[in-house]
CSV table of C-alpha atoms in Angstrom, one decimal:
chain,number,residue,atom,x,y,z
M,1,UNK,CA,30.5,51.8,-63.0
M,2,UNK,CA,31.4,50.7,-59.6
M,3,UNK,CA,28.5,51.6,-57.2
M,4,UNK,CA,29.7,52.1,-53.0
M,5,UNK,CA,27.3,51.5,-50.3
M,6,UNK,CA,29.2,53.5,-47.5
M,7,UNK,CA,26.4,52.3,-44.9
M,8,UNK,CA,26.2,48.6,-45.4
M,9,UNK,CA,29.8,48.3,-44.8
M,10,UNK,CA,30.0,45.6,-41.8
M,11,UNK,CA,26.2,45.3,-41.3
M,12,UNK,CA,26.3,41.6,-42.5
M,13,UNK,CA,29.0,41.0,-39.3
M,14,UNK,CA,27.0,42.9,-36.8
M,15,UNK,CA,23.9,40.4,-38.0
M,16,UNK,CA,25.7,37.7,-37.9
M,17,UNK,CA,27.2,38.0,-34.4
M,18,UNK,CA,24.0,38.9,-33.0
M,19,UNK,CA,22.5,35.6,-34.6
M,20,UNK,CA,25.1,33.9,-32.7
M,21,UNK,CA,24.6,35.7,-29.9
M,22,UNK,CA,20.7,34.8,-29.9
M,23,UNK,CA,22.0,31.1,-30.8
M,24,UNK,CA,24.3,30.7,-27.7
M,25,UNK,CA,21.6,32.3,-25.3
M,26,UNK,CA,18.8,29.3,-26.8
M,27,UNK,CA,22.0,26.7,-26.7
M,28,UNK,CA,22.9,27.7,-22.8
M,29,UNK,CA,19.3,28.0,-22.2
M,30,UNK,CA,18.5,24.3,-23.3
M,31,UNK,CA,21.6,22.7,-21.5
M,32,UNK,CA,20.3,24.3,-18.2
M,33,UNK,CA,16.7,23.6,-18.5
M,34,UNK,CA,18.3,20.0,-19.2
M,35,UNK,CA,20.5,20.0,-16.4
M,36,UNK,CA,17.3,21.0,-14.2
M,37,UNK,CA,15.6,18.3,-15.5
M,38,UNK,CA,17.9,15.8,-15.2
M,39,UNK,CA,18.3,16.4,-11.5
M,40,UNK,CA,15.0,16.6,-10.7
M,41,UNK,CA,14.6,12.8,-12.3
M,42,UNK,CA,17.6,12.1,-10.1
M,43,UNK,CA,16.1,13.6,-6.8
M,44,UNK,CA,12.8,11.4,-7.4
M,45,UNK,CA,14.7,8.3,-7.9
M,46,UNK,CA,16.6,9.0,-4.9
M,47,UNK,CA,13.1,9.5,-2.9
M,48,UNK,CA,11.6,6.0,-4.6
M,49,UNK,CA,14.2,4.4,-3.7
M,50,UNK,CA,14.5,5.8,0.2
M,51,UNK,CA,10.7,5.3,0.5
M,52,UNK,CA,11.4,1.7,-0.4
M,53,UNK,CA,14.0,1.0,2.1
M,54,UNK,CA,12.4,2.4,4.6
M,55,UNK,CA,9.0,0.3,4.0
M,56,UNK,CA,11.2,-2.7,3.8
M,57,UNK,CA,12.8,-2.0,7.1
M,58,UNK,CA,9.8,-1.4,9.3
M,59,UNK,CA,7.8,-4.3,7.8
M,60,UNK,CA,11.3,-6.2,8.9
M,61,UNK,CA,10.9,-4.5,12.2
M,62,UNK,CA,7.0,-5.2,12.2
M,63,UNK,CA,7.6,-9.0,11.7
M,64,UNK,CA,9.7,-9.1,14.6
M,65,UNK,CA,8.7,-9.3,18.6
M,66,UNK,CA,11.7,-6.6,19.5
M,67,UNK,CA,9.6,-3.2,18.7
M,68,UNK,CA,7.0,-3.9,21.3
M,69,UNK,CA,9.3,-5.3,23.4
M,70,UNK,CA,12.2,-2.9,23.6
M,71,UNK,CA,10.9,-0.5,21.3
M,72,UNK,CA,14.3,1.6,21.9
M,73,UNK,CA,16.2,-1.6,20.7
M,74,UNK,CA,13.7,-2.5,17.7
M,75,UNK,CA,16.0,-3.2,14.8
M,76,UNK,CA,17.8,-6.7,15.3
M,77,UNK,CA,21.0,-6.2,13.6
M,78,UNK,CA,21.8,-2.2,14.4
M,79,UNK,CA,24.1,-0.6,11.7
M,80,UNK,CA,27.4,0.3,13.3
M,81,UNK,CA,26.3,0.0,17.1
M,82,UNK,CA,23.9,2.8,16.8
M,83,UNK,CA,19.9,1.8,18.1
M,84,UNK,CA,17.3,1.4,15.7
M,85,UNK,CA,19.6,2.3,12.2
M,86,UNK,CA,19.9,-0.2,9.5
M,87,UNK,CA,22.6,0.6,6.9
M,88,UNK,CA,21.6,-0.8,3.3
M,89,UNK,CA,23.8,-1.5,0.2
M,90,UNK,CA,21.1,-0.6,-2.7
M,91,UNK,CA,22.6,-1.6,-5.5
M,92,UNK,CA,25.3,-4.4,-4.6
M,93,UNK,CA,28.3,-2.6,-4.3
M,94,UNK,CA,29.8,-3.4,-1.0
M,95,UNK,CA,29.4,0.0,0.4
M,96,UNK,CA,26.2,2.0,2.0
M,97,UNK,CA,23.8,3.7,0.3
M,98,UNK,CA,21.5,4.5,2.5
M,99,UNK,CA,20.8,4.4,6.1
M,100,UNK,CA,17.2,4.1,7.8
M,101,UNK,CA,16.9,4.9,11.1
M,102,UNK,CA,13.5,4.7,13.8
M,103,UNK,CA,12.9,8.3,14.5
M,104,UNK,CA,11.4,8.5,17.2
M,105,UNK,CA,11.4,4.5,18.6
M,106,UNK,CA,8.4,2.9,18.2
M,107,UNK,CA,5.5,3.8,19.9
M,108,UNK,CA,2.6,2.6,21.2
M,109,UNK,CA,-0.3,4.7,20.7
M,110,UNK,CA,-2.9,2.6,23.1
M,111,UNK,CA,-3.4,-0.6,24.2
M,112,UNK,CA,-6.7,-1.9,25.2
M,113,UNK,CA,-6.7,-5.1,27.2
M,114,UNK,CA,-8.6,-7.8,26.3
M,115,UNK,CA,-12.1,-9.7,27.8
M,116,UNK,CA,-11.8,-13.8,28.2
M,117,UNK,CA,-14.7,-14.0,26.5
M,118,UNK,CA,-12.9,-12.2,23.2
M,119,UNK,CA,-10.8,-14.7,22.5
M,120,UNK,CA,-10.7,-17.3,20.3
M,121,UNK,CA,-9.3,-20.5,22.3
M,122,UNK,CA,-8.8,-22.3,19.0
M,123,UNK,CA,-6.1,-20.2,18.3
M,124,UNK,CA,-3.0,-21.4,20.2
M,125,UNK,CA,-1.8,-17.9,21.2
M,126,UNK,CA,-5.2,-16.8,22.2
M,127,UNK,CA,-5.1,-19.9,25.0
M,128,UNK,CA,-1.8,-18.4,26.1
M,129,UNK,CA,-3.8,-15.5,26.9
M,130,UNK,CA,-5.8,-17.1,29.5
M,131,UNK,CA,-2.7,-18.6,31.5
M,132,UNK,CA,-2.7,-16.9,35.1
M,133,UNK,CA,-6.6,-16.5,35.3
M,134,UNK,CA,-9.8,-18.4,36.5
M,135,UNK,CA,-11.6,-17.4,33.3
M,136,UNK,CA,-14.9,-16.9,35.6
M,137,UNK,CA,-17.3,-14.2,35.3
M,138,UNK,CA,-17.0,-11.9,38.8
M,139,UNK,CA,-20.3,-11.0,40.0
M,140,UNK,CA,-21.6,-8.2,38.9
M,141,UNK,CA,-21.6,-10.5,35.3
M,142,UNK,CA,-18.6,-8.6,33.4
M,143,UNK,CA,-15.6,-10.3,32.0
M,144,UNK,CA,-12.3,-10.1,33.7
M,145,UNK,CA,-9.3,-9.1,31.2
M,146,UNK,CA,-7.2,-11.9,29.8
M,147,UNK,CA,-3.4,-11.6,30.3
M,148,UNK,CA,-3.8,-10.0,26.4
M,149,UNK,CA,-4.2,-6.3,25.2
M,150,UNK,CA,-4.7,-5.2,21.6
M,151,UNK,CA,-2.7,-2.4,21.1
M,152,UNK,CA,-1.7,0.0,18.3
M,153,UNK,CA,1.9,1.5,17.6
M,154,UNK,CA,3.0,4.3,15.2
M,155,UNK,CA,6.5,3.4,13.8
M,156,UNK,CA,8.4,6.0,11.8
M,157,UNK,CA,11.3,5.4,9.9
M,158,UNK,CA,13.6,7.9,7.9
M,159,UNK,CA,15.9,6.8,5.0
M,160,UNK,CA,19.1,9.4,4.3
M,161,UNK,CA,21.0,8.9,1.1
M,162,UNK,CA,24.9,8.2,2.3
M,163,UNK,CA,25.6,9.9,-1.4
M,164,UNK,CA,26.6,13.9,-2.1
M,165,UNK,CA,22.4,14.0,-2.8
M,166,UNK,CA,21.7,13.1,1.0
M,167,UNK,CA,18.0,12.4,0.0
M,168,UNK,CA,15.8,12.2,2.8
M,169,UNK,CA,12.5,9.8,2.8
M,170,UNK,CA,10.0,9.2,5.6
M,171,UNK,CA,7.6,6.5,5.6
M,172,UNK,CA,5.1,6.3,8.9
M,173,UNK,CA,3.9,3.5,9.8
M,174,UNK,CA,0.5,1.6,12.0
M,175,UNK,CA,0.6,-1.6,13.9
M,176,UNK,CA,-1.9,-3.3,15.5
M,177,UNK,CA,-0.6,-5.8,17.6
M,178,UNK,CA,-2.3,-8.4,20.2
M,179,UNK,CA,0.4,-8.6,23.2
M,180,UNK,CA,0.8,-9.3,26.4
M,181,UNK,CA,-0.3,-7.0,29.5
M,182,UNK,CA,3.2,-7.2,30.4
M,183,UNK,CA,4.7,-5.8,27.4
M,184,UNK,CA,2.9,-3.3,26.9
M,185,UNK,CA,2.6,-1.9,30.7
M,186,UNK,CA,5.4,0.1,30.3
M,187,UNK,CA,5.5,1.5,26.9
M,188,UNK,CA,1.6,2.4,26.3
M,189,UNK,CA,-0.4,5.0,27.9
């Protein structure tokens, strides 16, 4: 006795190609949320790495004389002619990978000249401060200012990724910075 289901004929297939319907959506699903989270990881090293550069280059440009100076003219070596860009190979390649550039030039957020009678003459570039003035209290019993000025300038510097990622980083920076009178008469308020 042969029996004949007449309606299970071709479930099985039908269950089958929906399971492997579900199974390609979770498969497609996992290679994107992959992708996702590989990029992401990518995009943050890409932002480490800018932030980086672009603290090394303004402490490089802190440790210098030029960004009170010539503030427009800050970095020493300029990458490719252009003012205030430096052009860095990250990993050793030969080739840039990023390029940090002062946007805007420094600046000098005040300067505050300094009394005679706040320096510290032991200190060979406090004496220079001196140079140029009688070092006398006037009459009234104030100080006159030294040739000196403490002053304060915000540098900012943006690193942009030379790759297809063109990552951007900005790192701002604060100076404080005892200079001369002259230097700073034309750049601070």
């Amino acid at each position: 006795m042969k029996a004949i289901h007449i309606h299970q004929r071709g479930a099985a297939l039908l269950v089958s190609l929906v399971m492997l319907l579900l199974i390609t959506m979770i498969t497609v699903s996992s290679f994107n949320t992959g992708k996702g989270s590989l990029e992401v990881v990518g995009n943050m090293q890409q932002r480490s790495e800018g932030i980086e550069i672009a603290q090394g280059v303004l402490e490089t440009v802190v440790s210098t004389t030029a960004f009170f100076e010539t503030p427009n003219n800050a970095v020493v070596s300029p990458c490719g002619g252009t003012p205030n860009t430096v052009c860095v190979d990250f990993n050793g390649d030969g080739t840039s990978d990023k390029t940090v550039t002062l946007v805007p030039a420094p600046a000098c957020i005040k300067a505050q000249p300094l009394l005679n009678t706040e320096l510290n003459m032991d200190d060979p570039e406090d004496s220079n401060c001196t140079e140029g003035t009688d070092g006398e209290v006037t009459e009234g019993g104030s100080q006159i200012n030294s040739r000196c000025a403490d002053s304060v300038w915000e540098l900012n510097a943006i690193a942009t990724s030379t790759s297809a990622t063109t990552a951007l980083a900005s790192v701002t920076y604060g100076a404080a910075v005892r200079v001369s009178t002259d230097d700073v008469a034309a750049s601070c308020p």
